[in-house]
Short mmCIF file of the C-alpha atoms (twelve columns), coordinates in Angstrom:
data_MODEL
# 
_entry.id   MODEL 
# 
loop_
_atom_site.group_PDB 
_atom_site.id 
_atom_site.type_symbol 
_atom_site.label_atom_id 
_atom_site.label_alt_id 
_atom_site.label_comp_id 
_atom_site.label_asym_id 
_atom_site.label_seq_id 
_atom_site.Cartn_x 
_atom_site.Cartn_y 
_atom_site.Cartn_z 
_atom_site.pdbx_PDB_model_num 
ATOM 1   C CA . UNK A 1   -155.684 48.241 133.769 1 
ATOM 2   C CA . UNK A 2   -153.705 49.862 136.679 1 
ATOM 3   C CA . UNK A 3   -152.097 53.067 138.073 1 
ATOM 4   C CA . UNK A 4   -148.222 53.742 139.162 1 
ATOM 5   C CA . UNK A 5   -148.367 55.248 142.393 1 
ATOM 6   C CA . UNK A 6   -145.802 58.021 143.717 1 
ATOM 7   C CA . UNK A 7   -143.207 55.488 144.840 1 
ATOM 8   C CA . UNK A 8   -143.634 53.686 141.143 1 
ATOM 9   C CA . UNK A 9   -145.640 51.043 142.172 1 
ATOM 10  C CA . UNK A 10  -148.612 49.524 140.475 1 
ATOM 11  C CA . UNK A 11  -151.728 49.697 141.381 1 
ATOM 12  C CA . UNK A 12  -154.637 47.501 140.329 1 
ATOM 13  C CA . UNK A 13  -158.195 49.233 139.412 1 
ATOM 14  C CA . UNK A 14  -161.102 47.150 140.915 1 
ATOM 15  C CA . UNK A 15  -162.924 45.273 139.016 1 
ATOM 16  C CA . UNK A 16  -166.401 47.739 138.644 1 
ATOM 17  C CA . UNK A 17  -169.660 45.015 140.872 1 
ATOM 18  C CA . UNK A 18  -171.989 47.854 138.926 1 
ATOM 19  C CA . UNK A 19  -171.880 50.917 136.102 1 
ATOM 20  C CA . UNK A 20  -169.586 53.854 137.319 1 
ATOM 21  C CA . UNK A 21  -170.740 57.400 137.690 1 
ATOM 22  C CA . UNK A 22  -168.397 60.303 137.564 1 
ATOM 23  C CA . UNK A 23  -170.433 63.031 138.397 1 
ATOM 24  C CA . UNK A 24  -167.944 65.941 138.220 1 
ATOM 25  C CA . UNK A 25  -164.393 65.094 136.412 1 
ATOM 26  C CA . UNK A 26  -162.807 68.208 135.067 1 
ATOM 27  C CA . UNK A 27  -161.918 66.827 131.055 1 
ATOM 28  C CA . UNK A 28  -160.527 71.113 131.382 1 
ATOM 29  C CA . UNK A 29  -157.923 71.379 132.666 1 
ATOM 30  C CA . UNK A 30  -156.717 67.570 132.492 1 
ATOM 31  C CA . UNK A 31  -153.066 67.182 132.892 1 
ATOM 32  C CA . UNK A 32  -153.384 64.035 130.687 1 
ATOM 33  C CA . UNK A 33  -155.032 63.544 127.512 1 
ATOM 34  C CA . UNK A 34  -158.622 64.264 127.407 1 
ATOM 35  C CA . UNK A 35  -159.503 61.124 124.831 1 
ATOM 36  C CA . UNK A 36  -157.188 58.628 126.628 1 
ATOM 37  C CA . UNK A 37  -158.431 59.523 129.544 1 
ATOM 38  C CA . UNK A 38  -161.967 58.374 128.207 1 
ATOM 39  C CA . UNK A 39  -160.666 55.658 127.680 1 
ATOM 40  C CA . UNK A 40  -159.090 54.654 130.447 1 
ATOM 41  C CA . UNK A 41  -162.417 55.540 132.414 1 
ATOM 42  C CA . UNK A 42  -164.247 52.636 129.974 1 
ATOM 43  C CA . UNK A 43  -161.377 50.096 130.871 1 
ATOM 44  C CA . UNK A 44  -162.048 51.092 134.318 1 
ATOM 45  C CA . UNK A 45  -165.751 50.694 134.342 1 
ATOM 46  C CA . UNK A 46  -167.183 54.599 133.732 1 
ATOM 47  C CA . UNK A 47  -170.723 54.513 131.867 1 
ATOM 48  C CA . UNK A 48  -171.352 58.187 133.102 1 
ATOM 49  C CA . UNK A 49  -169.099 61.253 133.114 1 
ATOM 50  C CA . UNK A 50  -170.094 64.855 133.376 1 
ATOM 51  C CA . UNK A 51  -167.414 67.612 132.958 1 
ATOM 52  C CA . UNK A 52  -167.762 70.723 134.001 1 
ATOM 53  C CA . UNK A 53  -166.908 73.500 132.479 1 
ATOM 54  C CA . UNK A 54  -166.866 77.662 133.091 1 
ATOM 55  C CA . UNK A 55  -166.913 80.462 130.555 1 
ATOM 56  C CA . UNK A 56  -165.067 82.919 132.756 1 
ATOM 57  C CA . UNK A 57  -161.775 80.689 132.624 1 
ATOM 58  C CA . UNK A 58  -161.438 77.543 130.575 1 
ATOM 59  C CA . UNK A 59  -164.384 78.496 128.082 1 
ATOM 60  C CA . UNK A 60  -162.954 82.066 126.268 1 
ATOM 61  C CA . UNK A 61  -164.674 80.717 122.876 1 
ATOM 62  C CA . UNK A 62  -168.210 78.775 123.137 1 
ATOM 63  C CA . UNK A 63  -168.350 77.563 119.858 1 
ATOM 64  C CA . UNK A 64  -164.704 76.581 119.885 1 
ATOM 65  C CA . UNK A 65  -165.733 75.120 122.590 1 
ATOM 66  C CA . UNK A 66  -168.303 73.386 121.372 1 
ATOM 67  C CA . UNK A 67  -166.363 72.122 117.864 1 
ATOM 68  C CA . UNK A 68  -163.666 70.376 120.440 1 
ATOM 69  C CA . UNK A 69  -166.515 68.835 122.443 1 
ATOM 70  C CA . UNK A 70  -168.614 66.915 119.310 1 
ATOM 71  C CA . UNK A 71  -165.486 65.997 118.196 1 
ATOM 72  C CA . UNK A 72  -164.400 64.303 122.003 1 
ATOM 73  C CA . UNK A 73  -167.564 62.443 121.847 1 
ATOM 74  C CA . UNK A 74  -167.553 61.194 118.571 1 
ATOM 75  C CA . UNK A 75  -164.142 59.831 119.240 1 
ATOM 76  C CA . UNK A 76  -165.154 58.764 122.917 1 
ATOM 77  C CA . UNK A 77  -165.225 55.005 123.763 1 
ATOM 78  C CA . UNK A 78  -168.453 52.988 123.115 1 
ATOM 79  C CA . UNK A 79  -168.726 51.896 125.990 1 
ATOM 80  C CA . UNK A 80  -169.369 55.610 127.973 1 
ATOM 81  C CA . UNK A 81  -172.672 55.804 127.529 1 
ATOM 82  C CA . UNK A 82  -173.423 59.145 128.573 1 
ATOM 83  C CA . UNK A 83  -170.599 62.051 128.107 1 
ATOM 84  C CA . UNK A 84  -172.128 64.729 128.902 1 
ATOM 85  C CA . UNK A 85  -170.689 68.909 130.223 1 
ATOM 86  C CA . UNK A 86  -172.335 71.278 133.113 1 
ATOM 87  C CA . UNK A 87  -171.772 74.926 132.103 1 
ATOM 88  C CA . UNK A 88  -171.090 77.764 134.995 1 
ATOM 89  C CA . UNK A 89  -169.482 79.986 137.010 1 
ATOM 90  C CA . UNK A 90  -167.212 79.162 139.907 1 
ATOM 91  C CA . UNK A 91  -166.964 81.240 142.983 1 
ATOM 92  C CA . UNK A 92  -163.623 82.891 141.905 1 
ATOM 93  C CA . UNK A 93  -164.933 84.398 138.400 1 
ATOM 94  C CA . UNK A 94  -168.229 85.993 140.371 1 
ATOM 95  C CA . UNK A 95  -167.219 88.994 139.971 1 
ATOM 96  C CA . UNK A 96  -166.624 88.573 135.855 1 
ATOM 97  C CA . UNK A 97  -169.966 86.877 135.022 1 
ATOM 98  C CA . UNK A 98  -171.508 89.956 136.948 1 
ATOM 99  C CA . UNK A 99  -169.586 92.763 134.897 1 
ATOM 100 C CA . UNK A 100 -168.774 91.073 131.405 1 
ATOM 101 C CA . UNK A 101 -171.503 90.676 128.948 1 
ATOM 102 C CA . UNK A 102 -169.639 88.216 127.135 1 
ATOM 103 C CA . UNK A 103 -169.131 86.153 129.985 1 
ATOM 104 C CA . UNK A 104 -172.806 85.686 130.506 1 
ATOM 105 C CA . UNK A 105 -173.260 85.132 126.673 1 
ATOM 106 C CA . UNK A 106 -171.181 82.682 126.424 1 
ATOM 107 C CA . UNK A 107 -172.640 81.021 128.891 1 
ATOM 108 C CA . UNK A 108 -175.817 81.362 127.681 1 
ATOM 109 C CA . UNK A 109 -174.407 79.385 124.838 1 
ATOM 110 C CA . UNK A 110 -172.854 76.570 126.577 1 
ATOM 111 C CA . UNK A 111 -176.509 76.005 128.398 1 
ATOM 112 C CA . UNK A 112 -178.719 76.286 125.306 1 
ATOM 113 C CA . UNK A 113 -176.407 73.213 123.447 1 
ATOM 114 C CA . UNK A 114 -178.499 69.624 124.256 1 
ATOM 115 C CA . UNK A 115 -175.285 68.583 125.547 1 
ATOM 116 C CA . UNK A 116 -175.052 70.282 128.601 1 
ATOM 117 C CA . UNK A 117 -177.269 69.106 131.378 1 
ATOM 118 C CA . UNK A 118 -177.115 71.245 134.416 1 
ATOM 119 C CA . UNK A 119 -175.377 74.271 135.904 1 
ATOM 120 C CA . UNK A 120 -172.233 74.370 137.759 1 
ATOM 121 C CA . UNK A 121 -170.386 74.179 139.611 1 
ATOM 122 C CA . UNK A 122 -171.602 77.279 141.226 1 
ATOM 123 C CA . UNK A 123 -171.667 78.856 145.100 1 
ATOM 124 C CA . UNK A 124 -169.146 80.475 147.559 1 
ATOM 125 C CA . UNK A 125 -165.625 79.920 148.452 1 
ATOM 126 C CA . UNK A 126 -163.959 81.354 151.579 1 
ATOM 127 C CA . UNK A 127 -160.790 79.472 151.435 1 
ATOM 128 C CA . UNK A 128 -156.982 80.338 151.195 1 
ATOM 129 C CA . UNK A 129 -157.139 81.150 147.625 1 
ATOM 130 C CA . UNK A 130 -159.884 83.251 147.451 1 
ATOM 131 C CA . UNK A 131 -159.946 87.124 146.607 1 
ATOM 132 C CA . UNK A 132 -163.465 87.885 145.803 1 
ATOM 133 C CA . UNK A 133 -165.814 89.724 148.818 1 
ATOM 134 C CA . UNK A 134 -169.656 87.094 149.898 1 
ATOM 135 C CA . UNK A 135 -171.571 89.787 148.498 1 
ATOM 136 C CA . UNK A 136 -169.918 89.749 145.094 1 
ATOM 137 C CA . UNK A 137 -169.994 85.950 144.997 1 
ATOM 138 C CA . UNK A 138 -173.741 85.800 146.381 1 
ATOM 139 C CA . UNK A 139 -174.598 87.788 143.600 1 
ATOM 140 C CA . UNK A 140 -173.563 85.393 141.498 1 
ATOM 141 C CA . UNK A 141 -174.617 82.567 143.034 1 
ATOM 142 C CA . UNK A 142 -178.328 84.068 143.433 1 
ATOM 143 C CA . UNK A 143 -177.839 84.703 139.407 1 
ATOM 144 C CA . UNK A 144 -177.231 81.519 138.617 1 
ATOM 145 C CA . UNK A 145 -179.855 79.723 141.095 1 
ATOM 146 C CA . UNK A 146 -182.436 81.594 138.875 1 
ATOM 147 C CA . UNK A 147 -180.884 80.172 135.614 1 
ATOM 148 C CA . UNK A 148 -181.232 76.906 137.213 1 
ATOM 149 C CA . UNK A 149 -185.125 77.395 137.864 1 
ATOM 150 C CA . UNK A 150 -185.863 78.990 134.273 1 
ATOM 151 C CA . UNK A 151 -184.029 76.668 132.816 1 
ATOM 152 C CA . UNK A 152 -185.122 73.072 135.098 1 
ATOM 153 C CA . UNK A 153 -181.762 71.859 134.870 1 
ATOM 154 C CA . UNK A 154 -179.972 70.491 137.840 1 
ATOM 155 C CA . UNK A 155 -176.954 71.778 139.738 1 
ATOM 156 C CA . UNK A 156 -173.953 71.364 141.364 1 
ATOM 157 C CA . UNK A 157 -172.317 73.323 144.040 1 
ATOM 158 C CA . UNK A 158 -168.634 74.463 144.991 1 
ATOM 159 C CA . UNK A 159 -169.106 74.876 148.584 1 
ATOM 160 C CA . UNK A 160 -165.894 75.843 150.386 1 
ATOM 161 C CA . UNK A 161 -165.650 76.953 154.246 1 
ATOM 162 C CA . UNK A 162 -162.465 78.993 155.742 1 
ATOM 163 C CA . UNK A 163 -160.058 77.134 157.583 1 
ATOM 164 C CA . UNK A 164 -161.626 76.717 161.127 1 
ATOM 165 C CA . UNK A 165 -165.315 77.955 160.308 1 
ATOM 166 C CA . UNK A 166 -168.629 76.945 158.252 1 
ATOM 167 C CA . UNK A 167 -169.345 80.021 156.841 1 
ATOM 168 C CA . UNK A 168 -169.823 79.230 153.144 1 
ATOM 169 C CA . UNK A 169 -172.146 76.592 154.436 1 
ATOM 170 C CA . UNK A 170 -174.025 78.277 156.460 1 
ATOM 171 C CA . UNK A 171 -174.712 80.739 153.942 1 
ATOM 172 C CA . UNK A 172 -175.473 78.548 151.542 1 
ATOM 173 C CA . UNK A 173 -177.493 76.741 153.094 1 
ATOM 174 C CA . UNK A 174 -179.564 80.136 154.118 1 
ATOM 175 C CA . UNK A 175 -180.070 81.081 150.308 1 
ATOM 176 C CA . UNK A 176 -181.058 77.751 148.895 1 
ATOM 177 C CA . UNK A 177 -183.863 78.239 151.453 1 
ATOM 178 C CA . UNK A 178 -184.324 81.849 150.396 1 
ATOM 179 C CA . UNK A 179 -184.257 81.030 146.673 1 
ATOM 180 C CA . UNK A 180 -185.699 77.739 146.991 1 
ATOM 181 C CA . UNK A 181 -183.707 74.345 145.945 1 
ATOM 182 C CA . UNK A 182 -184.066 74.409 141.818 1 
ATOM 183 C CA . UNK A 183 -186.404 71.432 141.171 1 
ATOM 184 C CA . UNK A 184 -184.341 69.618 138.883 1 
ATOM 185 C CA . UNK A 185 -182.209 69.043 141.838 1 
ATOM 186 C CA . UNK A 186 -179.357 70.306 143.558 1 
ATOM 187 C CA . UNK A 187 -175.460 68.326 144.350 1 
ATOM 188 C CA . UNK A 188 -173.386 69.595 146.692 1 
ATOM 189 C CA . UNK A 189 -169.950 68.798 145.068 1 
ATOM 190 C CA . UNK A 190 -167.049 67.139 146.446 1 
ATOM 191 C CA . UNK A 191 -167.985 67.265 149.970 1 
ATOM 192 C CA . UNK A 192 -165.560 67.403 152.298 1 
ATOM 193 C CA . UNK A 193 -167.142 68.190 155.649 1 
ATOM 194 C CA . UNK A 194 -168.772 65.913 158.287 1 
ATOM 195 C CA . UNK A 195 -172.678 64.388 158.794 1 
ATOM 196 C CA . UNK A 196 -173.391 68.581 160.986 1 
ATOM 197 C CA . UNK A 197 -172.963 70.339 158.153 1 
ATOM 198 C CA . UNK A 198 -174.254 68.343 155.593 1 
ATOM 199 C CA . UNK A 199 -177.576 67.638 157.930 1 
ATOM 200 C CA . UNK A 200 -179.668 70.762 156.202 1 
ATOM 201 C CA . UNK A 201 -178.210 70.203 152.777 1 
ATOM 202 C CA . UNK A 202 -179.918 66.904 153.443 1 
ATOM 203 C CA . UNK A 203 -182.891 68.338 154.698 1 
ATOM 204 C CA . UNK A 204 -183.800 69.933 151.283 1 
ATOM 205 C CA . UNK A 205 -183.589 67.089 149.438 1 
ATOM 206 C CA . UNK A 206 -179.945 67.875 147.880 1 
ATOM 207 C CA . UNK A 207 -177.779 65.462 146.841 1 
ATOM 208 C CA . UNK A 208 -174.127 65.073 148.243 1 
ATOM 209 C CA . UNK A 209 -171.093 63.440 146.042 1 
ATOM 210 C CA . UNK A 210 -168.177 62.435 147.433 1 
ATOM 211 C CA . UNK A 211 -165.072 61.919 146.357 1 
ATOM 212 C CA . UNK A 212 -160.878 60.965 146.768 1 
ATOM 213 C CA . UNK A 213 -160.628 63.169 150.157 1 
ATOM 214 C CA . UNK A 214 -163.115 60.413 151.464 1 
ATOM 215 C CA . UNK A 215 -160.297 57.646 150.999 1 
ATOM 216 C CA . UNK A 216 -157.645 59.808 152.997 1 
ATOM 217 C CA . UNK A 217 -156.557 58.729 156.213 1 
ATOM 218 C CA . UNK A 218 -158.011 61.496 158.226 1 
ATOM 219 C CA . UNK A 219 -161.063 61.635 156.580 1 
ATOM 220 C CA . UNK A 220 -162.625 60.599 159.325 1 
ATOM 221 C CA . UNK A 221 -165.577 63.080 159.385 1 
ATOM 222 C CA . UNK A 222 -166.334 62.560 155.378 1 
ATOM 223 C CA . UNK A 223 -166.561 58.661 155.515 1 
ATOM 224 C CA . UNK A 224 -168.983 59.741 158.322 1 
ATOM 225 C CA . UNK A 225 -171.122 61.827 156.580 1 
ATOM 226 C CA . UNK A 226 -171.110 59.134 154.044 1 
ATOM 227 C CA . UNK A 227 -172.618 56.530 155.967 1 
ATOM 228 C CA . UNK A 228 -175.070 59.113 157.555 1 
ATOM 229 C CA . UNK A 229 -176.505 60.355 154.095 1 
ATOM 230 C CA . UNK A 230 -179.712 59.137 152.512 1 
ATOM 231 C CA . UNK A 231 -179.053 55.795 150.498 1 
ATOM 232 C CA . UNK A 232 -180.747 57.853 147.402 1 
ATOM 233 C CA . UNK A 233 -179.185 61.107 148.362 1 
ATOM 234 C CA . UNK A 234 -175.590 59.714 147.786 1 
ATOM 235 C CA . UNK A 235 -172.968 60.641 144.461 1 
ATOM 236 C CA . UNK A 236 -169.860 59.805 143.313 1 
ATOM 237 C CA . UNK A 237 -167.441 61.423 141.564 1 
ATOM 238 C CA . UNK A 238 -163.495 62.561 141.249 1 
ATOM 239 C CA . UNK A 239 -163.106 66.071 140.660 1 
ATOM 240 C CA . UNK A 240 -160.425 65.229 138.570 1 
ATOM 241 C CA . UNK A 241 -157.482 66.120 138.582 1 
ATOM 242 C CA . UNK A 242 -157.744 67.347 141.823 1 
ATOM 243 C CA . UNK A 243 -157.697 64.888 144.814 1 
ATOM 244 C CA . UNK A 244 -156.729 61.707 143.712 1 
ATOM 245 C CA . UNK A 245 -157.913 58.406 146.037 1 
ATOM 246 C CA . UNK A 246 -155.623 56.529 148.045 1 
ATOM 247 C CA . UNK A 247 -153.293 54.745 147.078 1 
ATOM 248 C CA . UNK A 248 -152.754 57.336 144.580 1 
ATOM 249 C CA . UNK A 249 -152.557 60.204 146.421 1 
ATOM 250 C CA . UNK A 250 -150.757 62.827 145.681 1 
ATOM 251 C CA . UNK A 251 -150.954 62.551 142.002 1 
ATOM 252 C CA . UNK A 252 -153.197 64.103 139.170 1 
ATOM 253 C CA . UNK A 253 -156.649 62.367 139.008 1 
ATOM 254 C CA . UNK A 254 -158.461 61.210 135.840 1 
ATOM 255 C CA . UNK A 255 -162.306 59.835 135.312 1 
ATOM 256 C CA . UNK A 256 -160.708 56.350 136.202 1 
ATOM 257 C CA . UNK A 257 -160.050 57.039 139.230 1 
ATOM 258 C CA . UNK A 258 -163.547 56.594 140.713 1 
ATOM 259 C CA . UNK A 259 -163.311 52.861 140.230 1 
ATOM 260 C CA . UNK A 260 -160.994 53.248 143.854 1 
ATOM 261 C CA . UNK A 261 -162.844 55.750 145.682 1 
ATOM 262 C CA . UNK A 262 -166.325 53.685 145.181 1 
ATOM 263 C CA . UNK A 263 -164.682 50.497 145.792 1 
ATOM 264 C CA . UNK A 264 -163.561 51.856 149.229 1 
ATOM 265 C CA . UNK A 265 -166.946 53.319 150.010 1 
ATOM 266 C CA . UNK A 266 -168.859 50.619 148.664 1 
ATOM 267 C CA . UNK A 267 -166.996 48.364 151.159 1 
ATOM 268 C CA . UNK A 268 -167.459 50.865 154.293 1 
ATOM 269 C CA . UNK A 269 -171.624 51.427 153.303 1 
ATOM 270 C CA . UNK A 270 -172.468 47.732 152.249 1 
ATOM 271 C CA . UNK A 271 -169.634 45.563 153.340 1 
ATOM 272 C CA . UNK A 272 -172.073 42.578 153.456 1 
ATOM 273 C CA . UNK A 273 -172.914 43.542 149.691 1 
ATOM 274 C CA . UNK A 274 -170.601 45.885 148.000 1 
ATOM 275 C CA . UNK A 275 -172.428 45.546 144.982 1 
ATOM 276 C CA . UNK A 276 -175.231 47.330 146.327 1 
ATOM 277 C CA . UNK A 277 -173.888 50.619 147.166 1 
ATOM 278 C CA . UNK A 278 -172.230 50.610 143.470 1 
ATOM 279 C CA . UNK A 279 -175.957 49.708 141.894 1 
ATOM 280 C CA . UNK A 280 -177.522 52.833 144.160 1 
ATOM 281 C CA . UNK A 281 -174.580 55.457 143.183 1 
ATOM 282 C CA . UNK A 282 -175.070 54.215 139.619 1 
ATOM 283 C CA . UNK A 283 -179.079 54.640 139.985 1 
ATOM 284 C CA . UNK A 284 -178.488 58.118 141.359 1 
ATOM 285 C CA . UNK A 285 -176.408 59.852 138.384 1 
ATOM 286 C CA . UNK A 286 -179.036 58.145 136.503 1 
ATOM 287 C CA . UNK A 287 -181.610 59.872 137.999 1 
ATOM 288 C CA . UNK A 288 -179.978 63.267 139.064 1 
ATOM 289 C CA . UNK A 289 -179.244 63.965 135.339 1 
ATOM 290 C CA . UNK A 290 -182.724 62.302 134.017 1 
ATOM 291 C CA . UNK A 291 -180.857 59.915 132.079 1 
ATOM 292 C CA . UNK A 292 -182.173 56.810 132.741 1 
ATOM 293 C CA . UNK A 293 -185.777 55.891 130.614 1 
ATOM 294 C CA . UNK A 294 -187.908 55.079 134.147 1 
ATOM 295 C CA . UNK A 295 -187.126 58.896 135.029 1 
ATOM 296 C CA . UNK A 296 -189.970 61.408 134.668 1 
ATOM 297 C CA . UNK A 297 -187.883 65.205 133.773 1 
# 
């Protein structure tokens, strides 16, 4: 299968040297459709894709919800083995899950179905599109920490600085060491920072995925971080359809996608032995979501 880029020309997936893990692909909002999208992730080489999902905006009905999901994965390709959704709140609807019942309900739902597998994405956001106050959103980020730890399911984080600081970061990194990392583990999301600011995310024992940014040209300071993180510490995933990988940036990402962004990284980590970098990012969704049969949840 291949891509058109901007200009209209085609661009060639990799062939997959391993499983592919998409460990945070928004299936809500998808500017494509949802089911061939799935399956242009199998053609591409996805086994794994988790979708996150949040009751304050693209949830307003759980069991709608819920009716739309069975009926994605019964329809879903074969060859995706595990389909699977995260369920909370982001930074910008803090302030609803704090003041709307229903909001929490609902979430409450989307946790209790066997489908869902961890919480998120959740934690702080001081960039240009933000309008919510820290304390509001450390409320809610505290909140849902505890959800994580009553519940044992793992989570991801939406960890977004201000243009020329490391606030959010900071700060995060402070209340994970308040509230303690959950257990089930933690994944900081789509990280877009360099190896100083991931170094006490590290510390803890969290995760760190990377995606698309880590292909752009001036990504200097992400590719970096890459090759300073822990071999079993490392993700991958798209955040689709946000941040597409070169050479299709620019455009709306899909699941498929990560078939570029871990060929690139699998060359800069292992270039000796691609194929190894795409067996230990496979092994680690595996084992961050308690998937695989060897893992003890």
């Amino acid at each position: 299968m291949d891509f058109t880029d901007k200009k209209g020309r085609g661009v060639e997936v990799p062939e997959a040297l391993a499983p592919l893990a998409d460990t945070h692909g928004h299936l809500l909002p998808l500017k494509c459709d949802p089911a061939e999208a799935l399956v242009r992730a199998a053609e591409a080489g996805v086994r794994l894709l988790v979708s996150p999902v949040d009751p304050t905006d693209d949830v307003p009905d759980a069991g709608a919800f819920l009716e739309w999901w069975g009926r994605l994965v019964e329809e879903a390709p074969v060859e995706i083995e595990h389909l699977r959704y995260l369920a909370g709140v982001h930074p910008y609807g803090a302030k609803t899950l704090m003041e709307d019942p229903d909001a929490q309900a609902r979430l409450s739902v989307l946790l209790d179905d066997p489908r869902c597998i961890g919480v998120g994405e959740i934690g702080l956001d001081f960039g240009p599109w933000n309008e919510l106050p820290a304390d509001v959103q450390e409320q809610a980020f505290r909140w849902q920490l505890a959800i994580t730890r009553d519940r044992n399911m793992p989570v991801e984080l939406h960890i977004r600085d201000g243009a020329d600081d490391t606030l959010a970061h900071d700060m995060a990194a402070r209340i994970l060491r308040e509230e303690g990392v959950p257990a089930a583990g933690c994944d900081l999301h789509c990280f877009t920072s360099g190896p100083e600011v991931m170094a006490p995310f590290v510390e803890m024992g969290c995760h760190i995925a990377f995606g698309g940014a880590a292909t752009f040209k001036r990504s200097e300071d992400i590719r970096a971080a890459f090759l300073a993180c822990p071999d079993e510490l490392i993700l991958s995933e798209t955040d689709s359809p946000y941040m597409a990988p070169v050479p299709l940036r620019g455009l709306a990402c899909e699941p498929a996608m990560v078939a570029l962004t871990v060929a690139q990284l699998a060359e800069l980590r292992t270039p000796e032995d691609p194929a190894q970098t795409y067996r230990q990012l496979w092994d680690n969704a595996l084992a961050f979501f308690c998937l695989s049969q060897r893992d003890r949840c």
